Structure formats: structure tokens, C-alpha cells
Short mmCIF file of C-alpha atoms in Angstrom, two decimals:
data_model
loop_
_atom_site.label_atom_id
_atom_site.label_comp_id
_atom_site.label_asym_id
_atom_site.label_seq_id
_atom_site.Cartn_x
_atom_site.Cartn_y
_atom_site.Cartn_z
CA UNK A 1 4.38 -10.49 8.36
CA UNK A 2 3.79 -6.96 8.89
CA UNK A 3 2.79 -4.81 6.08
CA UNK A 4 3.72 -7.25 3.34
CA UNK A 5 3.65 -11.02 2.98
CA UNK A 6 3.53 -14.23 4.80
CA UNK A 7 2.90 -17.87 5.02
CA UNK A 8 -0.31 -18.25 3.03
CA UNK A 9 -0.73 -16.09 -0.06
CA UNK A 10 -4.39 -15.06 -0.42
CA UNK A 11 -6.10 -16.03 -3.66
CA UNK A 12 -8.77 -14.09 -5.47
CA UNK A 13 -10.93 -16.83 -6.94
CA UNK A 14 -12.33 -18.77 -4.04
CA UNK A 15 -15.42 -16.74 -3.15
CA UNK A 16 -18.29 -15.95 -5.53
CA UNK A 17 -18.50 -12.36 -6.66
CA UNK A 18 -21.82 -12.00 -4.89
CA UNK A 19 -20.29 -11.88 -1.38
CA UNK A 20 -21.15 -8.88 0.77
CA UNK A 21 -19.74 -7.52 4.04
CA UNK A 22 -21.13 -9.57 6.90
CA UNK A 23 -20.39 -10.81 10.34
CA UNK A 24 -18.14 -13.48 8.83
CA UNK A 25 -16.25 -10.80 6.90
CA UNK A 26 -16.26 -12.66 3.61
CA UNK A 27 -16.38 -9.60 1.41
CA UNK A 28 -16.55 -9.02 -2.31
CA UNK A 29 -14.06 -6.21 -2.74
CA UNK A 30 -14.35 -5.79 -6.48
CA UNK A 31 -16.79 -6.22 -9.27
CA UNK A 32 -13.76 -6.61 -11.52
CA UNK A 33 -11.55 -9.10 -9.73
CA UNK A 34 -13.76 -11.15 -7.45
CA UNK A 35 -13.66 -11.53 -3.70
CA UNK A 36 -10.90 -12.21 -1.27
CA UNK A 37 -11.56 -15.02 1.22
CA UNK A 38 -11.17 -14.07 4.82
CA UNK A 39 -9.64 -16.33 7.41
CA UNK A 40 -12.30 -18.68 8.74
CA UNK A 41 -11.10 -18.34 12.30
CA UNK A 42 -11.34 -14.55 12.36
CA UNK A 43 -12.76 -13.25 15.63
CA UNK A 44 -15.80 -11.02 15.01
CA UNK A 45 -15.45 -7.47 16.24
CA UNK A 46 -18.32 -6.16 18.34
CA UNK A 47 -18.91 -2.50 17.59
CA UNK A 48 -20.34 -0.25 20.26
CA UNK A 49 -23.92 0.78 19.40
CA UNK A 50 -24.45 4.26 17.99
CA UNK A 51 -27.30 6.35 19.35
CA UNK A 52 -28.49 7.64 15.99
CA UNK A 53 -28.61 6.79 12.30
CA UNK A 54 -28.41 10.24 10.81
CA UNK A 55 -26.82 10.81 7.40
CA UNK A 56 -23.24 9.73 7.70
CA UNK A 57 -24.03 7.47 10.66
CA UNK A 58 -24.65 3.73 10.75
CA UNK A 59 -27.26 2.79 8.20
CA UNK A 60 -26.62 5.88 6.12
CA UNK A 61 -25.29 3.81 3.22
CA UNK A 62 -28.80 2.63 2.42
CA UNK A 63 -29.78 6.01 1.06
CA UNK A 64 -28.29 7.53 -2.08
CA UNK A 65 -26.90 4.19 -3.22
CA UNK A 66 -26.49 5.48 -6.77
CA UNK A 67 -25.34 9.00 -5.99
CA UNK A 68 -22.41 10.42 -7.95
CA UNK A 69 -22.05 13.75 -6.12
CA UNK A 70 -20.56 14.12 -2.67
CA UNK A 71 -19.03 16.63 -0.33
CA UNK A 72 -15.90 14.44 -0.37
CA UNK A 73 -14.69 11.86 -2.87
CA UNK A 74 -11.81 9.66 -1.75
CA UNK A 75 -9.62 7.99 -4.37
CA UNK A 76 -8.07 4.78 -3.07
CA UNK A 77 -9.02 2.07 -0.57
CA UNK A 78 -5.89 1.15 1.33
CA UNK A 79 -5.40 2.09 5.00
CA UNK A 80 -5.17 5.81 4.14
CA UNK A 81 -8.28 5.91 1.95
CA UNK A 82 -10.52 3.82 4.20
CA UNK A 83 -9.42 5.62 7.38
CA UNK A 84 -10.25 8.89 5.64
CA UNK A 85 -13.64 7.39 4.75
CA UNK A 86 -14.33 6.40 8.37
CA UNK A 87 -13.53 9.89 9.66
CA UNK A 88 -15.35 11.67 6.85
CA UNK A 89 -18.45 9.52 7.22
CA UNK A 90 -18.58 9.98 10.99
CA UNK A 91 -18.37 13.73 10.37
CA UNK A 92 -21.51 13.51 8.22
CA UNK A 93 -19.72 14.13 4.91
CA UNK A 94 -21.19 10.97 3.29
CA UNK A 95 -18.05 10.26 1.24
CA UNK A 96 -17.85 8.34 -1.99
CA UNK A 97 -14.79 6.08 -2.15
CA UNK A 98 -13.55 5.19 -5.63
CA UNK A 99 -11.67 2.13 -4.47
CA UNK A 100 -10.04 0.84 -7.63
CA UNK A 101 -10.69 -2.41 -9.50
CA UNK A 102 -8.17 -4.18 -7.22
CA UNK A 103 -9.07 -2.50 -3.92
CA UNK A 104 -7.46 -2.79 -0.52
CA UNK A 105 -3.93 -1.61 -1.24
CA UNK A 106 -0.68 -3.45 -0.58
CA UNK A 107 -2.14 -5.32 2.40
CA UNK A 108 -4.21 -7.40 0.01
CA UNK A 109 -1.01 -9.24 -0.98
CA UNK A 110 0.09 -9.58 2.64
CA UNK A 111 -0.67 -12.61 4.74
CA UNK A 112 0.32 -12.15 8.39
CA UNK A 113 0.32 -8.53 9.61
CA UNK A 114 1.96 -8.44 13.03
CA UNK A 115 2.82 -4.77 13.53
CA UNK A 116 -0.62 -3.17 13.26
CA UNK A 117 -1.78 -2.11 16.75
CA UNK A 118 -4.70 -3.92 18.31
CA UNK A 119 -3.99 -7.42 17.00
CA UNK A 120 -1.58 -9.11 19.43
CA UNK A 121 -1.78 -12.41 17.55
CA UNK A 122 -1.47 -10.77 14.14
CA UNK A 123 -4.07 -10.64 11.40
CA UNK A 124 -4.23 -11.53 7.73
CA UNK A 125 -3.81 -8.52 5.46
CA UNK A 126 -7.04 -9.09 3.49
CA UNK A 127 -8.94 -9.64 6.74
CA UNK A 128 -7.64 -6.37 8.16
CA UNK A 129 -8.74 -4.51 5.04
CA UNK A 130 -12.16 -6.20 5.25
CA UNK A 131 -12.54 -4.74 8.74
CA UNK A 132 -11.47 -1.30 7.49
CA UNK A 133 -14.03 -1.50 4.70
CA UNK A 134 -16.88 -2.77 6.87
CA UNK A 135 -16.28 0.04 9.35
CA UNK A 136 -16.24 2.69 6.62
CA UNK A 137 -19.47 1.35 5.13
CA UNK A 138 -21.12 1.12 8.55
CA UNK A 139 -20.94 4.89 8.90
CA UNK A 140 -22.34 5.65 5.46
CA UNK A 141 -19.42 5.60 3.02
CA UNK A 142 -20.36 4.56 -0.49
CA UNK A 143 -17.52 2.39 -1.82
CA UNK A 144 -17.31 1.66 -5.55
CA UNK A 145 -14.64 -0.68 -6.93
CA UNK A 146 -13.66 1.26 -10.04
CA UNK A 147 -10.45 2.88 -11.30
CA UNK A 148 -10.40 6.65 -11.74
CA UNK A 149 -9.37 7.33 -15.33
CA UNK A 150 -9.08 11.11 -15.32
CA UNK A 151 -9.79 14.15 -13.17
CA UNK A 152 -10.59 17.83 -13.63
CA UNK A 153 -9.44 19.96 -10.71
CA UNK A 154 -9.89 23.22 -12.62
CA UNK A 155 -12.91 24.39 -10.62
CA UNK A 156 -15.38 23.23 -8.01
CA UNK A 157 -17.13 20.96 -7.93
CA UNK A 158 -14.14 18.81 -8.85
CA UNK A 159 -14.88 16.21 -11.50
CA UNK A 160 -13.64 12.62 -11.71
CA UNK A 161 -14.41 9.92 -14.27
CA UNK A 162 -14.40 6.18 -13.61
CA UNK A 163 -15.71 3.54 -16.00
CA UNK A 164 -17.69 6.09 -17.96
CA UNK A 165 -19.38 7.66 -14.92
CA UNK A 166 -18.71 11.24 -13.85
CA UNK A 167 -18.41 11.94 -10.12
CA UNK A 168 -18.41 15.41 -8.57
CA UNK A 169 -17.05 16.55 -5.23
CA UNK A 170 -16.53 19.71 -3.23
CA UNK A 171 -13.31 18.20 -1.85
CA UNK A 172 -11.11 15.30 -2.90
CA UNK A 173 -8.76 13.12 -0.84
CA UNK A 174 -6.11 11.33 -2.90
CA UNK A 175 -4.96 8.05 -1.31
CA UNK A 176 -3.91 6.04 -4.35
CA UNK A 177 -0.75 4.67 -2.73
CA UNK A 178 2.40 3.35 -4.33
CA UNK A 179 3.04 -0.07 -5.80
CA UNK A 180 6.24 -2.02 -5.19
CA UNK A 181 8.22 -2.78 -8.33
CA UNK A 182 8.77 -6.48 -8.93
CA UNK A 183 11.05 -8.53 -11.15
CA UNK A 184 8.16 -9.87 -13.20
CA UNK A 185 8.87 -13.57 -12.71
CA UNK A 186 6.04 -16.10 -12.50
CA UNK A 187 7.79 -17.87 -9.64
CA UNK A 188 8.22 -14.56 -7.79
CA UNK A 189 4.50 -13.85 -8.03
CA UNK A 190 3.57 -17.37 -6.96
CA UNK A 191 5.75 -17.21 -3.83
CA UNK A 192 4.82 -13.73 -2.63
CA UNK A 193 3.92 -14.10 1.01
CA UNK A 194 5.77 -17.42 1.10
CA UNK A 195 9.28 -16.04 1.34
CA UNK A 196 9.17 -13.30 -1.29
CA UNK A 197 8.67 -9.77 0.06
CA UNK A 198 9.14 -6.14 -0.88
CA UNK A 199 9.29 -4.81 2.68
CA UNK A 200 12.23 -5.58 4.97
CA UNK A 201 10.75 -3.52 7.81
CA UNK A 202 7.56 -5.55 7.57
CA UNK A 203 8.96 -9.02 7.19
CA UNK A 204 12.57 -9.16 8.35
CA UNK A 205 11.60 -10.56 11.75
CA UNK A 206 10.38 -13.78 10.14
CA UNK A 207 13.83 -14.62 8.78
CA UNK A 208 15.74 -14.79 12.03
CA UNK A 209 18.85 -16.96 11.64
CA UNK A 210 18.03 -17.70 8.01
CA UNK A 211 20.03 -17.08 4.85
CA UNK A 212 18.26 -14.65 2.51
CA UNK A 213 18.84 -12.51 -0.58
CA UNK A 214 18.10 -8.89 -1.49
CA UNK A 215 17.81 -7.64 -5.08
CA UNK A 216 18.73 -4.07 -5.96
CA UNK A 217 21.56 -1.57 -6.25
CA UNK A 218 20.27 1.73 -4.93
CA UNK A 219 19.99 3.14 -1.43
CA UNK A 220 16.76 1.24 -0.81
CA UNK A 221 18.46 -2.10 -1.41
CA UNK A 222 21.55 -1.13 0.59
CA UNK A 223 19.46 0.05 3.53
CA UNK A 224 17.24 -3.03 3.49
CA UNK A 225 20.21 -5.41 3.24
CA UNK A 226 21.82 -3.68 6.23
CA UNK A 227 18.56 -3.74 8.19
CA UNK A 228 18.04 -7.45 7.50
CA UNK A 229 21.40 -8.35 9.05
CA UNK A 230 19.68 -7.78 12.40
CA UNK A 231 17.76 -10.99 11.81
CA UNK A 232 19.28 -13.09 9.04
CA UNK A 233 22.38 -15.22 9.49
CA UNK A 234 23.59 -14.02 6.07
CA UNK A 235 22.34 -11.59 3.44
CA UNK A 236 23.24 -12.01 -0.24
CA UNK A 237 22.95 -8.68 -2.09
CA UNK A 238 22.31 -9.27 -5.80
CA UNK A 239 22.99 -6.42 -8.21
CA UNK A 240 22.77 -6.61 -12.00
CA UNK A 241 25.60 -4.13 -12.55
CA UNK A 242 29.22 -3.93 -11.41
CA UNK A 243 28.77 -0.74 -9.35
CA UNK A 244 26.09 0.45 -6.96
CA UNK A 245 23.83 3.43 -7.62
CA UNK A 246 23.46 4.20 -3.92
CA UNK A 247 25.13 6.93 -1.88
CA UNK A 248 28.78 6.56 -0.98
CA UNK A 249 28.16 6.20 2.74
CA UNK A 250 25.56 3.46 2.24
CA UNK A 251 27.85 1.58 -0.15
CA UNK A 252 30.66 1.76 2.39
CA UNK A 253 28.47 0.48 5.22
CA UNK A 254 27.26 -2.37 3.07
CA UNK A 255 30.70 -3.48 1.96
CA UNK A 256 32.03 -3.34 5.52
CA UNK A 257 29.18 -5.42 6.98
CA UNK A 258 30.48 -8.97 7.59
CA UNK A 259 27.00 -10.48 7.25
CA UNK A 260 26.47 -9.13 3.71
CA UNK A 261 27.94 -10.81 0.64
CA UNK A 262 27.69 -8.78 -2.56
CA UNK A 263 27.14 -10.48 -5.92
CA UNK A 264 27.74 -8.08 -8.83
CA UNK A 265 26.50 -8.68 -12.40
CA UNK A 266 23.88 -11.08 -11.09
CA UNK A 267 20.18 -11.39 -11.90
CA UNK A 268 17.47 -13.73 -10.64
CA UNK A 269 16.11 -16.01 -13.34
CA UNK A 270 13.80 -18.06 -11.12
CA UNK A 271 12.69 -18.34 -7.51
CA UNK A 272 12.85 -22.01 -6.52
CA UNK A 273 10.37 -23.80 -4.28
CA UNK A 274 6.85 -25.19 -4.42
CA UNK A 275 5.17 -23.80 -1.33
CA UNK A 276 7.98 -21.58 0.02
CA UNK A 277 11.26 -20.10 -1.12
CA UNK A 278 14.01 -22.70 -1.14
CA UNK A 279 16.56 -21.09 -3.44
CA UNK A 280 17.29 -18.93 -6.48
CA UNK A 281 18.47 -19.70 -9.98
CA UNK A 282 20.90 -16.91 -10.82
CA UNK A 283 22.59 -15.78 -14.03
CA UNK A 284 25.84 -13.89 -14.45
CA UNK A 285 25.11 -10.97 -16.81
CA UNK A 286 28.69 -11.01 -18.16
CA UNK A 287 29.41 -14.70 -18.69
CA UNK A 288 25.85 -15.99 -18.93
CA UNK A 289 26.70 -18.76 -16.49
CA UNK A 290 23.88 -19.95 -14.25
CA UNK A 291 24.00 -21.29 -10.70
CA UNK A 292 21.68 -22.13 -7.83
CA UNK A 293 21.86 -20.29 -4.50
CA UNK A 294 20.04 -21.88 -1.51
CA UNK A 295 18.13 -19.19 0.44
CA UNK A 296 14.91 -19.11 2.43
CA UNK A 297 13.83 -15.57 1.63
CA UNK A 298 13.99 -13.04 -1.20
CA UNK A 299 13.49 -9.29 -0.75
CA UNK A 300 12.90 -7.17 -3.83
CA UNK A 301 14.24 -3.63 -3.31
CA UNK A 302 14.19 -2.04 -6.74
CA UNK A 303 11.84 0.78 -5.83
CA UNK A 304 8.17 1.76 -5.74
CA UNK A 305 5.92 3.35 -8.35
CA UNK A 306 3.54 5.95 -6.93
CA UNK A 307 0.08 5.80 -8.48
CA UNK A 308 0.04 9.41 -9.62
CA UNK A 309 -0.28 9.34 -13.42
CA UNK A 310 -3.84 10.69 -13.55
CA UNK A 311 -2.83 13.76 -11.51
CA UNK A 312 -0.05 14.94 -13.81
CA UNK A 313 -0.77 18.43 -15.07
CA UNK A 314 -2.90 19.18 -12.02
CA UNK A 315 -0.69 18.55 -9.00
CA UNK A 316 3.03 18.90 -8.36
CA UNK A 317 4.95 15.63 -8.58
CA UNK A 318 8.53 15.20 -7.37
CA UNK A 319 11.44 13.63 -9.25
CA UNK A 320 10.52 10.17 -7.92
CA UNK A 321 6.90 10.45 -9.00
CA UNK A 322 5.37 11.14 -5.58
CA UNK A 323 2.85 13.91 -4.96
CA UNK A 324 4.18 16.93 -3.10
CA UNK A 325 2.28 17.84 0.05
CA UNK A 326 1.78 21.37 1.32
CA UNK A 327 1.50 21.58 5.10
CA UNK A 328 0.19 18.35 6.56
CA UNK A 329 -2.12 17.00 3.85
CA UNK A 330 -2.74 19.87 1.44
CA UNK A 331 -1.88 20.19 -2.23
CA UNK A 332 -1.35 23.06 -4.65
CA UNK A 333 -5.13 23.12 -5.24
CA UNK A 334 -7.39 24.17 -2.39
CA UNK A 335 -9.83 21.42 -1.56
CA UNK A 336 -7.59 18.61 -2.83
CA UNK A 337 -5.91 16.65 -0.04
CA UNK A 338 -3.21 13.95 -0.08
CA UNK A 339 -2.74 10.96 2.25
CA UNK A 340 -0.61 7.84 2.50
CA UNK A 341 2.06 6.26 0.35
CA UNK A 342 1.18 8.35 -2.70
CA UNK A 343 3.38 11.00 -1.09
CA UNK A 344 5.23 9.08 1.65
CA UNK A 345 8.37 7.41 0.28
CA UNK A 346 10.03 7.18 3.68
CA UNK A 347 7.84 5.11 6.01
CA UNK A 348 5.40 3.21 3.75
CA UNK A 349 3.61 1.50 6.66
CA UNK A 350 -0.08 0.76 7.09
CA UNK A 351 -0.24 2.53 10.43
CA UNK A 352 1.34 5.74 9.12
CA UNK A 353 -0.94 5.67 6.08
CA UNK A 354 -3.97 5.30 8.35
CA UNK A 355 -2.81 8.30 10.38
CA UNK A 356 -2.47 10.29 7.17
CA UNK A 357 -6.02 9.35 6.18
CA UNK A 358 -7.31 10.60 9.53
CA UNK A 359 -5.51 13.93 9.11
CA UNK A 360 -6.70 14.39 5.53
CA UNK A 361 -10.33 13.79 6.47
CA UNK A 362 -10.19 16.27 9.34
CA UNK A 363 -8.42 18.82 7.14
CA UNK A 364 -11.06 18.34 4.42
CA UNK A 365 -13.87 18.78 6.95
CA UNK A 366 -12.33 22.00 8.30
CA UNK A 367 -11.78 23.31 4.79
CA UNK A 368 -15.37 22.57 3.79
CA UNK A 369 -16.54 24.38 6.90
CA UNK A 370 -14.47 27.42 5.90
CA UNK A 371 -16.17 27.32 2.47
CA UNK A 372 -19.61 27.24 4.09
CA UNK A 373 -20.37 23.77 2.76
CA UNK A 374 -20.62 22.02 6.16
CA UNK A 375 -20.50 22.70 9.86
CA UNK A 376 -17.48 20.91 11.29
CA UNK A 377 -18.21 18.31 13.95
CA UNK A 378 -14.81 16.73 14.58
CA UNK A 379 -13.10 18.05 17.71
CA UNK A 380 -9.39 18.78 17.34
CA UNK A 381 -6.76 20.59 19.37
CA UNK A 382 -7.37 23.75 17.36
#
């Protein structure tokens, strides 16, 4: 796919929990949830040798394996968090990454990723995140698969608690991401990556000349339905109410598009198919009547939930629940930086999140230098 699904949904119970990063990239991402199997045919990546193994360089992870204090703590382990870890570690900041009990971000529920640069044949989402993680650890990042339960940004060092352990940091990078909202159906979960997606930009290409459905009634659903007409032969837009919540101009464009058929007062009761999407069982919310609609794809466009709850009361959050950024990656608290989908509700792509992580790490390094904590080593245009 791209950032979100594909032909073979990865499972989380096929590799013993003792797996470690290795040349085969079969990696145990979480002490809580088990490991994610990597594709057997993955081509190993040969890293260029580094001339030294100073703190923060290759081999640095061996020391301080139990440390709970760091110059930088990164919360989150998707593309933004792990890119920040790579840059911070190479700058000698020896970051701690609190990765979450289900680490890896949205790409962990993505099979084929075809729009991330450097992989002309595509790559499995979990495999891509394994490479991110291995690279971050190679340069000395300490990655711990635990959920942060609360924070105290009242003074430095900043304090964070995860599974009963207190961590302290001179700077924090928040990269907790945003989770797509789903319908909550067992069949929907089972067929994610097999025709069910929450990202039209990521996966629309795979439904060329196919009949598909989109669920939702706001601007996100209207925009995704319109976008998908570039590929699909027909798009069925399913909305549970009799009027849309989207903007007037988007509603007008949708209704005037000959490739979109709108179904009001309609909800999905079940996604049909054993190994891929073959149809939907729908229910009319007014009459209660049920029917079957043959489609080959289902896009859920009912919104995203930013993972920002633990920061309420400390950082400014907008009306949609996303963190507000000051400047490029800053927040309302000096020393606390923000990267990725936890603030970005426009692009929501792995490559833009990775770029954000790079910027946040460089900004954190420069800020720590200004505080006299480190001497900056990353060259930038300024």
C-alpha cells in the first residue's frame, strides 16, 4: 500500500517474545504484545562502517542499559519518533525512546508500503519499522516498549512515568502520533490490509478500476471519496445520517461527481470476505432493512484520534485534539518539542512524519546547546 494496508495483514503471535534485532530483522518490538514477523525475503541493508564507537555512536547502547535519565527522551516509536532517535543518537544525545506497548506506529498495521523513498519494489510496514528501530539502536538509542502514563513538565529535568518507573530528561520530543478511528467490527479488523484501509492517499492506487466504498460524512470522507474516483470505477459513499457534516463546497463537489453514489442513513454491519473484501452487509438506519453491496475495498474516513491525553494541562491542544506547534517543532514549554501526526492533521504520511522527527531532534540539540547542556554537532544551514 503506502502508509496503510495491503495484501497480507501482519500478525503479532508468530515469533517468540525473545527475538532481538538482527541481520534477519526478526525483532521483538514489545515486551507486552510480542514480536512482529518480518518478511523472510527482506534484503539486508549494509550500513557503512563508522570510524568510532563513542557515546551515541554504534555500540553505545551497550552502556547504561538501565539508565532512566537522558538529555533527550522521545515519546513514540513511529517514523517521527525513531527518526528523531537516529538524529539525536548520532548527535551524541544518547536518547531514551519510550516506544509504547504497541510500538511502531500506524505502519505496523500496513502491509505493502510503496510510497516511502528508497524502496522501488515496496516494503512491508513492519519491516520498514524494524529497519528504523535497528538504525536507531545502532547509534545508541535505548528503546523501551512501555506506555507513558503521565508527565510533569513543570520544571527541568522533565519527569515522565511509565509502568511505575520515573524517567528524567533535559528535553522531550513528543511523537505519539494519531490513531485512525475505526467502526469496531470484527470483520473490519480481520480484513485490514486486505481491502480495508483508513488512508485513501496511501492505498487508492491499489483499487484501480474496482468498485469500492467510503464510510463517513465529514470533509475527510468527502475529500477521500473524491480522491478515490481517480482510481476506482465507482465509489459508494456511506453516511449514517441524512445530511453531510462537511463544508458546502465539498458536499457540492461530491454530489456532482458522476463516479460517486451517495447512500444516506446507511451503516456497515459486516465486511464480507474470508481473505479479502468481497462485499458489505449494510443496514438502513431508518427502516432497519439490510442488504448486501458487492465491493472490493472499504475506506474508513470517520476521523483520527491524536494521542495527546497525557499532555492535557501542560500543552496547548486544538479543537480537534492535536497539539499546537510553535515555530517548526516547538511547544509552549521550552525544551518540549513536537513531531509527526500528533500535530499534523493534514498530511499524515510516514515520510512527512520522519522529516518532522529530524527537525525536532535538531531543534532539541540546538536548544540543549543554548542551555549549556551539550555542544551541538549537527550541521545545519544556520
